Coordinates of C-alpha atoms in Angstrom, one line a residue:
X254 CA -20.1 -23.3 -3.5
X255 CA -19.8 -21.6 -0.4
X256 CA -23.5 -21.2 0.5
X257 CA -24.8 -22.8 3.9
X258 CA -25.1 -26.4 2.5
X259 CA -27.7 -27.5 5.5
X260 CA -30.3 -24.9 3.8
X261 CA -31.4 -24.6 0.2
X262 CA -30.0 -21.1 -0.9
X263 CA -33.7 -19.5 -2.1
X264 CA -36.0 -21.4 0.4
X265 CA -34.7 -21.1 3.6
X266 CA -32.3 -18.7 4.5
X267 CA -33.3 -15.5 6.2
X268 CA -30.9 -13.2 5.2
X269 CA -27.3 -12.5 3.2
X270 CA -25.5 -12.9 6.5
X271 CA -26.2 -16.8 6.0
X272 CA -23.8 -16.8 3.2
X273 CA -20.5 -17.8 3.4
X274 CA -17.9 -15.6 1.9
X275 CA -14.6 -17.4 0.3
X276 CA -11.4 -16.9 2.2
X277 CA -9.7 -16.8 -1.3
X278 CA -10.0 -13.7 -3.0
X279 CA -10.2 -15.2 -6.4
X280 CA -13.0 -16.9 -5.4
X281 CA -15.3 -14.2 -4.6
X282 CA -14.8 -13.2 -8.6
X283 CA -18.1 -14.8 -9.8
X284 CA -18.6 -15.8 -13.8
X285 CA -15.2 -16.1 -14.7
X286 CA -14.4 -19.7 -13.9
X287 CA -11.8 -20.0 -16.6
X288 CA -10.2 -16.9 -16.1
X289 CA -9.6 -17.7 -12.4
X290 CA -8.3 -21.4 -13.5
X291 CA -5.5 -19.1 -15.6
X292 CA -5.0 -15.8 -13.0
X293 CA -3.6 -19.4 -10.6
X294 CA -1.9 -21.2 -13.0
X295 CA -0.4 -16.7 -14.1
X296 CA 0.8 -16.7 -10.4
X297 CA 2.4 -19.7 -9.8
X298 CA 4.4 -20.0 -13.2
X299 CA 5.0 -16.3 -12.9
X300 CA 2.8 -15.1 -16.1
X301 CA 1.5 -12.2 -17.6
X302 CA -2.1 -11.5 -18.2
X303 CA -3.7 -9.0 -20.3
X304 CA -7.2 -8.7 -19.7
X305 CA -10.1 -7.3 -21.8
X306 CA -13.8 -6.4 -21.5
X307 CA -16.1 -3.5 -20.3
X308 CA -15.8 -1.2 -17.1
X309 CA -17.2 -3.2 -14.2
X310 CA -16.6 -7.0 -14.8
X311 CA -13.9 -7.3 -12.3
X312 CA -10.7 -6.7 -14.4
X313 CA -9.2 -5.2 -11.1
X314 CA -10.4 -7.6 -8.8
X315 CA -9.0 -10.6 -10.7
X316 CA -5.3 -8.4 -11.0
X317 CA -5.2 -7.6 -6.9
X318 CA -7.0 -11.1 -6.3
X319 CA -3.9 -12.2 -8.0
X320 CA -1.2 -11.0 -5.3
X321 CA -2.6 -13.5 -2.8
X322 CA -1.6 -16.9 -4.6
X323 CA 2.2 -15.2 -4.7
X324 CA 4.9 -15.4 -1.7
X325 CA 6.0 -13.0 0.3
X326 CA 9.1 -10.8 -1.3
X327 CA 12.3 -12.3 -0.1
X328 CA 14.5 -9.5 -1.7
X329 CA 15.6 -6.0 -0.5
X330 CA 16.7 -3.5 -2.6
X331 CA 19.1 -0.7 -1.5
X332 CA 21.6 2.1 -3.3
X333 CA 25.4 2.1 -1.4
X334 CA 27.0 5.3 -1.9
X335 CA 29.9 4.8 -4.4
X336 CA 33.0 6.7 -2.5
X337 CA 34.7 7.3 -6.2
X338 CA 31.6 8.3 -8.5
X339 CA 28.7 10.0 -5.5
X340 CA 26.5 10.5 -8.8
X341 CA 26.6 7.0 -9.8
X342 CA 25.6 5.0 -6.8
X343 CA 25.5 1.0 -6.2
X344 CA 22.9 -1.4 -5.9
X345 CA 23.0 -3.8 -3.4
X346 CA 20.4 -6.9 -3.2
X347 CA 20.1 -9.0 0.1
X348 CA 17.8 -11.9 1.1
X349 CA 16.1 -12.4 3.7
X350 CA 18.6 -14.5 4.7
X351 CA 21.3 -12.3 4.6
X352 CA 18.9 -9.4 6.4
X353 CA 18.2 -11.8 9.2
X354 CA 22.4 -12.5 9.8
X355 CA 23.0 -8.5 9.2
X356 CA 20.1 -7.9 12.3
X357 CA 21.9 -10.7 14.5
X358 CA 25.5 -8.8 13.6
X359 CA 24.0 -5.7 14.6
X360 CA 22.3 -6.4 17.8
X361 CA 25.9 -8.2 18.7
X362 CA 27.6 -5.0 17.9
X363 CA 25.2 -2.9 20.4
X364 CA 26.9 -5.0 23.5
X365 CA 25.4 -7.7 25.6
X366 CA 22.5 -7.3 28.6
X367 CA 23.7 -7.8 31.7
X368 CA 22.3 -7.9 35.0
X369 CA 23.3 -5.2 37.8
X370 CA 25.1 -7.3 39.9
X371 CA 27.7 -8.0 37.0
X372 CA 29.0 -4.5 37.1
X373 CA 31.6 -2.6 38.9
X374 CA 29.8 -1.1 42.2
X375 CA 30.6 2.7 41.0
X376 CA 28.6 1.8 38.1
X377 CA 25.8 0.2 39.5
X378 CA 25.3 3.1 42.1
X379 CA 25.8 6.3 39.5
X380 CA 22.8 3.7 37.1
X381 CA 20.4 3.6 40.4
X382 CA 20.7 0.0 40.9
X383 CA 22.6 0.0 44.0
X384 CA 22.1 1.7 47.4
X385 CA 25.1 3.3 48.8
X386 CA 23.7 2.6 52.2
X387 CA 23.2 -0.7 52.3
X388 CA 24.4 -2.4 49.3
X389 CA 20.7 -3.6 48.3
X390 CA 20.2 -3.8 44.5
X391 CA 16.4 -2.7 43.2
X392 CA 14.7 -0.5 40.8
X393 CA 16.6 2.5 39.4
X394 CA 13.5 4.7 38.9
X395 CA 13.3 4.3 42.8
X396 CA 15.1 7.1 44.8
X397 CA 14.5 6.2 48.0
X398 CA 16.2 2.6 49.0
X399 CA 13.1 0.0 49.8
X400 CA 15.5 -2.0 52.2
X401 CA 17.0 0.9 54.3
X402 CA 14.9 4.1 53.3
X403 CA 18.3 6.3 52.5
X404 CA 18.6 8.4 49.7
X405 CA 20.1 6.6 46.8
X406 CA 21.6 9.5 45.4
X407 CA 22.3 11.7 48.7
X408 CA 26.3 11.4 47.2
X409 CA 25.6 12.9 44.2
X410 CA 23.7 15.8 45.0
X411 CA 26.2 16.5 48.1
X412 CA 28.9 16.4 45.6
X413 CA 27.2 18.7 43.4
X414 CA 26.3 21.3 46.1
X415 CA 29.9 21.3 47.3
X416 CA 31.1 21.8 43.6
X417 CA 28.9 25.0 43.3
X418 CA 30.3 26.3 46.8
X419 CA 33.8 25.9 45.3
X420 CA 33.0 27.6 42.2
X421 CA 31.3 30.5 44.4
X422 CA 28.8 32.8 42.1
X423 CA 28.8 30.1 39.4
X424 CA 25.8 28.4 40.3
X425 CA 25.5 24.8 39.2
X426 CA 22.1 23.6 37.7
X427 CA 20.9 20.3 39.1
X428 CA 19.1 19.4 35.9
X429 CA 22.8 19.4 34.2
X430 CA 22.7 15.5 34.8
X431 CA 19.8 13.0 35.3
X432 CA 20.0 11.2 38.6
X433 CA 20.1 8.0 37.8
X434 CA 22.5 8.7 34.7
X435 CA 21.7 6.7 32.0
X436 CA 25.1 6.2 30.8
X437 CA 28.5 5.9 32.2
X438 CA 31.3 6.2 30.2
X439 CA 34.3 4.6 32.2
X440 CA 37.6 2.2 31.0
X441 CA 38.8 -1.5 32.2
X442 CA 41.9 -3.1 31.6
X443 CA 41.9 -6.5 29.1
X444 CA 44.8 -8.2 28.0
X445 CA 46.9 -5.7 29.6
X446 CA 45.4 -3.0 27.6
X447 CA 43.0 -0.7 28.6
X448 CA 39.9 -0.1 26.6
X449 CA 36.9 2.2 26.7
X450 CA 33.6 0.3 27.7
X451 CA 29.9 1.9 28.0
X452 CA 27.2 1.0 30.3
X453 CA 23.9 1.8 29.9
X454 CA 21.1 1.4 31.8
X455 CA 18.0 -0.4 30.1
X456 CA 14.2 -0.4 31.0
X457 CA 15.0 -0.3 34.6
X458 CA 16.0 -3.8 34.9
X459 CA 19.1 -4.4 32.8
X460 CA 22.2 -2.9 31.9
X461 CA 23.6 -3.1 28.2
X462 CA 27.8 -2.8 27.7
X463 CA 29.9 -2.0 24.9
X464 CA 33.2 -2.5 24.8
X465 CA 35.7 -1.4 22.3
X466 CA 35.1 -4.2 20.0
X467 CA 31.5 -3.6 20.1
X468 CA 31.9 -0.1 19.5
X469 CA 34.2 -0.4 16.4
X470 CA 32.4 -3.0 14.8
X471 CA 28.5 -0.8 15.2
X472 CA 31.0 1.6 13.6
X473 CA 32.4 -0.7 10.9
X474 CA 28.5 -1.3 9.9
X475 CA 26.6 2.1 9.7
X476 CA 29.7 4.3 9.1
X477 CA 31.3 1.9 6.2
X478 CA 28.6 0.5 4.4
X479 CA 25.8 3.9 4.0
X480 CA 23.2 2.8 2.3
X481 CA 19.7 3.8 1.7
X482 CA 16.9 1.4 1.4
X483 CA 14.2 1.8 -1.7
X484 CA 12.6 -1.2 -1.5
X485 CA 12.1 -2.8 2.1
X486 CA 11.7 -6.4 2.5
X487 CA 8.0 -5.9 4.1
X488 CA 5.8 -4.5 1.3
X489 CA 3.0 -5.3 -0.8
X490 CA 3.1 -7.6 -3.5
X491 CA 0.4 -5.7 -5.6
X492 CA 1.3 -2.4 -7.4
X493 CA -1.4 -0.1 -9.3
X494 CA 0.0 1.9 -11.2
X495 CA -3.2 3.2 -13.5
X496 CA -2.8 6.7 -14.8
X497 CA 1.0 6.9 -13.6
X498 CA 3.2 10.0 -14.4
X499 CA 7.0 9.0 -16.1
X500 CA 8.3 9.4 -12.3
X501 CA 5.5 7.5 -10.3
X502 CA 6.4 4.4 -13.1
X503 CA 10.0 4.6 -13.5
X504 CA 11.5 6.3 -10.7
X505 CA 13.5 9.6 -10.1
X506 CA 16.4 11.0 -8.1
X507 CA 15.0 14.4 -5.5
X508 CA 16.3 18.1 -6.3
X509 CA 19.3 18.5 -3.5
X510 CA 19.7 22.5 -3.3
X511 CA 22.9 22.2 -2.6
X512 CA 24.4 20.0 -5.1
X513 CA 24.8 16.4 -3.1
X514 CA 27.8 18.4 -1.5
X515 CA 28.8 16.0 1.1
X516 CA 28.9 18.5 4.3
X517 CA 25.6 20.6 3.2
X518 CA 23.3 18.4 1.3
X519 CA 22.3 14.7 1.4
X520 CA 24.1 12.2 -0.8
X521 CA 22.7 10.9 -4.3
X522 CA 22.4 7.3 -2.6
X523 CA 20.1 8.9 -0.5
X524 CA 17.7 10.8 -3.1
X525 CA 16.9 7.8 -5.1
X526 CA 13.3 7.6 -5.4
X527 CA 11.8 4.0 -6.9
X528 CA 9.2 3.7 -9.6
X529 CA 6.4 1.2 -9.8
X530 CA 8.2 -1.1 -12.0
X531 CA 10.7 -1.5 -8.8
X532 CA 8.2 -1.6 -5.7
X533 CA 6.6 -4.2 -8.1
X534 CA 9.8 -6.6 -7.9
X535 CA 8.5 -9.9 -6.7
X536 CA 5.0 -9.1 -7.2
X537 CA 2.1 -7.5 -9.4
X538 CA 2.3 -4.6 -11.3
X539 CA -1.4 -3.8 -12.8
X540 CA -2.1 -0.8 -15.2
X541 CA -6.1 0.0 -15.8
X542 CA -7.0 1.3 -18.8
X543 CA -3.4 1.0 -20.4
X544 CA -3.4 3.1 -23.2
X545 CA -3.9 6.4 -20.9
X546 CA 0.3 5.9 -20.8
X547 CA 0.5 4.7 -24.1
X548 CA 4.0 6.8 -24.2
X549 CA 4.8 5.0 -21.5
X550 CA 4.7 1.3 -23.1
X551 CA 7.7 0.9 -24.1
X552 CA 9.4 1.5 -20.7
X553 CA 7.1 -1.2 -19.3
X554 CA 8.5 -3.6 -22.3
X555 CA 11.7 -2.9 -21.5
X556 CA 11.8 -3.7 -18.0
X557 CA 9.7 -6.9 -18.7
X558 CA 12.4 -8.3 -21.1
X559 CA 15.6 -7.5 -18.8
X560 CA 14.1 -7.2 -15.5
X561 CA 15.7 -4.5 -14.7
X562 CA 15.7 -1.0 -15.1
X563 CA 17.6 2.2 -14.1
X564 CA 16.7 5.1 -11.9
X565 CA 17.7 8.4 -13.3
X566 CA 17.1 12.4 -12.6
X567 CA 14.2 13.2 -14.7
X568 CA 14.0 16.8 -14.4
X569 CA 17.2 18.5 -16.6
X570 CA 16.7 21.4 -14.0
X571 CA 17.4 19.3 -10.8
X572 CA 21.1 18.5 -9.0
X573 CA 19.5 14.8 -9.6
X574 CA 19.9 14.7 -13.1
X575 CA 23.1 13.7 -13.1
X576 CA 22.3 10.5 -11.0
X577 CA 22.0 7.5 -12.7
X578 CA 21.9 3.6 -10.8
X579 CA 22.1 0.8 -12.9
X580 CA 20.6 -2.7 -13.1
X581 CA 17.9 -1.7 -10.8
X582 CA 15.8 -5.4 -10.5
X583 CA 12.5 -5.3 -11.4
X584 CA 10.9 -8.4 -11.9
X585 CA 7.2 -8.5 -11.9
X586 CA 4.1 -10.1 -13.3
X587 CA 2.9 -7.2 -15.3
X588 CA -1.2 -7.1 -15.6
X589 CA -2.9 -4.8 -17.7
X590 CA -6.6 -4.2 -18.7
X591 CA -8.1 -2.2 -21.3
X592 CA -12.0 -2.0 -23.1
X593 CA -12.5 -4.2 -26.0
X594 CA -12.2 -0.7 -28.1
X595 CA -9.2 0.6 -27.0
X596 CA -6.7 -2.7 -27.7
X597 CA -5.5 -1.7 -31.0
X598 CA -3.6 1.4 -29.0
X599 CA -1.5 -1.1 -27.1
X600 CA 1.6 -1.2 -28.6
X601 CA 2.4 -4.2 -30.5
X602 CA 5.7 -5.3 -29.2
X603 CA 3.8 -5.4 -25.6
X604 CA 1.3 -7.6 -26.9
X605 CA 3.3 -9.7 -28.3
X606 CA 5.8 -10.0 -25.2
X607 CA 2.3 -10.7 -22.9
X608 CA 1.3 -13.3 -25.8
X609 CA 4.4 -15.1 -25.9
X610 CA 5.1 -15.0 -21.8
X611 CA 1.0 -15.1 -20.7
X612 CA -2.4 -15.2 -21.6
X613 CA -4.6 -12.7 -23.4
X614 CA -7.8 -13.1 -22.0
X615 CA -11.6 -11.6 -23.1
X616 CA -14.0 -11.3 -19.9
X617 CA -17.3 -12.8 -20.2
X618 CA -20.2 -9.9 -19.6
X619 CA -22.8 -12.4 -18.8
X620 CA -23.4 -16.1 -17.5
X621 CA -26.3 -18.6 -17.4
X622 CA -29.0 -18.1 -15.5
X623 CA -28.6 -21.6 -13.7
X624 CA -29.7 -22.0 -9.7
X625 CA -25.9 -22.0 -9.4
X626 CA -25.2 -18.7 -10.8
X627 CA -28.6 -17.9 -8.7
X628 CA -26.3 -18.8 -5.6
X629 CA -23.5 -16.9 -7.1
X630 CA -25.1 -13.7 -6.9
X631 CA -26.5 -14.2 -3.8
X632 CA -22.6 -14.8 -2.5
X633 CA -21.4 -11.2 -4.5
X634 CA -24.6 -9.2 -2.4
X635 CA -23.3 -10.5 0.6
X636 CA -19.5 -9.4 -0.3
X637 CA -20.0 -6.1 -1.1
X638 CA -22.4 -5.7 2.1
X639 CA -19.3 -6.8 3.7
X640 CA -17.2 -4.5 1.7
X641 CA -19.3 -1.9 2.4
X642 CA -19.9 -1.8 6.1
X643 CA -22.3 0.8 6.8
X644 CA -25.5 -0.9 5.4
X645 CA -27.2 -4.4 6.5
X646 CA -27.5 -7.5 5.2
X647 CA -30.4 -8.3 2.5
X648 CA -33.7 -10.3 3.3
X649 CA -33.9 -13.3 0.4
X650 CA -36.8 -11.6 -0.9
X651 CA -34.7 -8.7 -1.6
X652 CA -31.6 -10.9 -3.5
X653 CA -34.6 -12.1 -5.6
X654 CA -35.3 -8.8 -6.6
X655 CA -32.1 -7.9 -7.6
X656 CA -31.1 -11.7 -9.4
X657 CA -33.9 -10.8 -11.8
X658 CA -32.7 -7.1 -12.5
X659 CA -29.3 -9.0 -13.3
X660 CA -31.5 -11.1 -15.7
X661 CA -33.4 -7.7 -17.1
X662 CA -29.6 -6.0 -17.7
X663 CA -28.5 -9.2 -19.7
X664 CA -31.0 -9.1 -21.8
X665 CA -30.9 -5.3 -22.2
X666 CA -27.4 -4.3 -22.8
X667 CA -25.9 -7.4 -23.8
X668 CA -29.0 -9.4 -25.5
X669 CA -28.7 -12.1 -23.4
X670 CA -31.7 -14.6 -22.8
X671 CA -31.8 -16.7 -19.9
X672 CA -28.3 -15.2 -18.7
X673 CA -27.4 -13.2 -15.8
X674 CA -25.3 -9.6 -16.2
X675 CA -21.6 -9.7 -15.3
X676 CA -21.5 -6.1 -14.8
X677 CA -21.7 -6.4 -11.1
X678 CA -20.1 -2.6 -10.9
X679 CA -23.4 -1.6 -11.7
X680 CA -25.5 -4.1 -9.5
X681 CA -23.3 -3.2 -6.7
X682 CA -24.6 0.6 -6.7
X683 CA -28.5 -0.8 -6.9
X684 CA -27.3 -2.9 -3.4
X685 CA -25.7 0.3 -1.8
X686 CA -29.0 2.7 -2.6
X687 CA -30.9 -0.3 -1.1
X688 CA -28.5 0.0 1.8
X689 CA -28.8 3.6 2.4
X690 CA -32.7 3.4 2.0
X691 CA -32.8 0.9 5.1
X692 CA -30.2 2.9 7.0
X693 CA -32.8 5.9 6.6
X694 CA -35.8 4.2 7.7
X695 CA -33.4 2.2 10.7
X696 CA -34.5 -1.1 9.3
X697 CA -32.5 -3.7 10.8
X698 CA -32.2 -5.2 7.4
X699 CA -32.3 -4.4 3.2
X700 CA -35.8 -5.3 2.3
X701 CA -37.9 -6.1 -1.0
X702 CA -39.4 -2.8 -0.6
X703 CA -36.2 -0.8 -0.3
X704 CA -34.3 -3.3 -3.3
X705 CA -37.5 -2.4 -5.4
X706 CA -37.6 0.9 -5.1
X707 CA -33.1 1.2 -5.7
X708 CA -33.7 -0.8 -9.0
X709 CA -36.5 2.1 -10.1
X710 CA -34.4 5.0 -8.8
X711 CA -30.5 4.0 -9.9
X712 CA -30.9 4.6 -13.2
X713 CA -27.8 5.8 -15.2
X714 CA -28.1 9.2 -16.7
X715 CA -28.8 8.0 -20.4
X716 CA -31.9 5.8 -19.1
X717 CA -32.6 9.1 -17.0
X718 CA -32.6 11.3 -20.4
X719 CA -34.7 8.4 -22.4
X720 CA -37.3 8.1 -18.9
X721 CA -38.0 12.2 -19.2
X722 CA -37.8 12.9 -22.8
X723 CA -37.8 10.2 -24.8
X724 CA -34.3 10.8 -26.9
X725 CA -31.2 12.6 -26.0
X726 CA -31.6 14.4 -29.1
X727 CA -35.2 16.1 -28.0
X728 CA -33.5 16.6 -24.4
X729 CA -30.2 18.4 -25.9
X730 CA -32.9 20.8 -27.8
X731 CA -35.1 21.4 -24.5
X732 CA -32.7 21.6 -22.4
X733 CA -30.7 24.4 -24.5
X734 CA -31.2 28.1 -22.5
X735 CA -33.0 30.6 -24.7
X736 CA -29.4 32.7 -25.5
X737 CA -28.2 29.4 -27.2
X738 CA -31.1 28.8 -29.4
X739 CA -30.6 30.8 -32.7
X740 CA -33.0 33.5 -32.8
X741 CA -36.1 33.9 -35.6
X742 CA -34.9 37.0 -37.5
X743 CA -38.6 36.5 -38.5
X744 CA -40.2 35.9 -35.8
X745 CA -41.2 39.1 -33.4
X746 CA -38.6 38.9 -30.7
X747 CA -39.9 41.0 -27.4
X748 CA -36.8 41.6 -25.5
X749 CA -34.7 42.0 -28.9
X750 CA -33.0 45.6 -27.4
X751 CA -31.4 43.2 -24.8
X752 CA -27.7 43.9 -24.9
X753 CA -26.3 40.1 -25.0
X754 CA -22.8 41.0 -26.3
X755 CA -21.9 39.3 -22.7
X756 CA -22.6 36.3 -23.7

């Protein structure tokens, strides 16, 4: 357990702020011991998990909880435009590895840092490193020399102002160039050949230079190999995709008004929007309440057998409908959840791919009310005080209150003696309107007063209806207006002139 060990749990401590919350997420799932021990073993042997029970129970939790027990994504996934078919672009898959030597290649292809003092003079004066007065290298944001007190760049603007007296009533603007340049473009003669080289002045301190080879190879990489990245290397490894449209699941290509013409519009490469299924490679992709896409099941089976999947154009109407990339990689561990009611609308195929590469898996909706358990719902008021942040922590008075409201519920909804509710969805609104009630009355703390009195007033609307009128069927009929009661033809009617054709 991860309550303070040097107290006992329900005599000592003072408040929820005692209690020790798990660093592992799984762990702060309480009643579910067995489907934790499987949601691990799912995550390291790269399993599915289909998990069923009601709203509440912490379905979702388990699913993102999940994520944590998996390694970071070592895979980045990028369209290259294909020079002889635009429309049907490559895909291109790097590790980590490879990402690591392309940043080193690039970095060497922007030039080496040198210092000022490794440059030709001419440079070094027209950067602001060196006085012309003196010789005396320091700061280039510094126009006036620290050593002498000349004007650095006296030269320039001498030269300039003699230039504008040549040119007579063209006036030259002084803002034309920066003083110090940032950049001066100049050749040097290697190997008996003379190349261009590039020096640039960097942070003040340090002067970066390309040389030809530099410059053709920074070419070589961003002009011959155009690429667009869909999914980066840094991302999360948990996906929800609940309630997903066909192009938030599987991907699309963007409308280009004109065409993917290669002077006016952007390329298809470019345009290639990935689905869930894709930013889920490497990690978890969870649906909620699965049969909301049940037309969508089938794509989901798909991409589970051959981990991968193609992103198309969607829309007929759209320039990106003619896009198509291939053997997109989409390899996830695919959770879903549904009610207890609703599993017969998951198509069977799916099932039976979960079943034969996971664990179906039925939530438990209560546990025993052992001291244990006690302790355990101690540990889930003080998360989702945590979670919350805007209310304070409960007295132990107060977590005794709401322990035998989790008792009550058992016993209510489920039929559960001696048993504690699992519907901690629930539970966790009764500790919020506890919350609020102590924020209210600026109590430093939630007390057994204010837990009391959230257990009486967060009530769910059928209890509500029961409280006030005893059966929904006596509150449907007195709560019905007068113009939608059916009239006594019978009975004398005093405002039966009324025109009601309105209604």
């Amino acid at each position: 357990m991860y309550i303070n060990l040097k107290k006992k749990f329900l005599d000592e401590i003072e408040t929820t702020a005692e209690i020790n919350i798990p660093p592992d997420p799984l762990d702060r799932v309480i009643g579910h011991d067995d489907v934790i021990w499987l949601a691990k073993v799912a995550a390291r042997q790269k399993r599915n998990l289909l998990l069923v029970g009601p709203p509440g129970i912490g379905k979702s939790l388990i699913a993102q909880s999940l994520s944590f027990h998996l390694s970071t994504p070592s895979e980045e996934i990028s369209t290259v435009h294909n020079p002889e078919r635009p429309e049907r672009p490559f895909i291109e898959v790097k590790t980590k590895k490879e990402i690591d030597n392309e940043i080193k290649d690039k970095k060497r292809a922007e030039g080496e840092y040198i210092s000022p003092e490794m440059v030709p003079d001419l440079v070094a004066e027209r950067l602001g490193f060196k006085c012309i007065h003196c010789g005396d290298y320091n700061s280039a944001y510094q126009s006036i020399c620290p050593q002498c007190g000349g004007d650095k760049f006296s030269h320039i603007s001498a030269r300039r102002k003699h230039l504008g007296d040549l040119l007579g009533m063209f006036e030259m603007n002084s803002g034309s160039e920066n003083i110090p340049q940032e950049r001066v473009t100049t050749t040097r003669i290697v190997n008996n050949r003379e190349e261009v080289v590039i020096y640039e002045r960097v942070n003040g301190k340090e002067i970066k230079v390309m040389d030809q080879q530099s410059l053709e190879k920074r070419r070589k990489i961003v002009e011959e190999n155009p690429r667009h990245v869909i999914v980066p290397l840094k991302r999360k490894n948990f996906i929800q995709a609940t309630g997903a449209s066909e192009t938030e699941l599987l991907g699309d290509v963007r409308h280009d008004p004109y065409g993917g013409h290669c002077e006016l519009g952007s390329a298809p490469y470019e345009r290639v929007i990935p689905g869930a299924i894709h930013e889920a490679h490497e990690g978890v992709l969870f649906i909620d309440e699965i049969i909301h896409i049940a037309s969508l099941q089938r794509y989901i089976l798909s991409a589970m057998q051959e981990k991968i999947f193609p992103i198309v154009g969607r829309n007929p109407q759209s320039a990106g409908s003619s896009v198509k990339v291939e053997s997109v990689p989409c390899d996830f561990i695919f959770v879903a959840a549904c009610n207890l009611m609703d599993l017969k609308y998951i198509l069977p195929p799916l099932r039976s791919r979960i079943q034969g590469e996971g664990y179906e898996v039925l939530m438990n909706t209560t546990m025993k009310a052992t001291p244990e358990n006690a302790e355990k719902i101690g540990q889930f008021i003080a998360q989702e005080i945590n979670i919350d942040g805007k209310i304070p922590h409960a007295t132990k008075e107060a977590v005794e209150i709401l322990i035998k409201e989790a008792k009550k519920r058992a016993y209510l909804i489920d039929e559960e003696k001696d048993a504690f509710t699992l519907r901690l969805r629930d539970l966790g609104g009764v500790i919020r309107m506890a919350g609020d009630l102590a924020v209210m009355e600026e109590s430093s703390v939630i007390s057994k007063k204010h837990m009391s009195l959230a257990v009486i007033k967060s009530l769910s609307i059928e209890d509500q209806i029961l409280k006030r009128y005893e059966s929904y069927e006596k509150a449907i009929q007195q709560d019905l207006a007068s113009s939608h009661v059916i009239p006594d033809h019978h009975a004398p009617f005093k405002n039966e002139n009324v025109d009601r054709s309105y209604l």
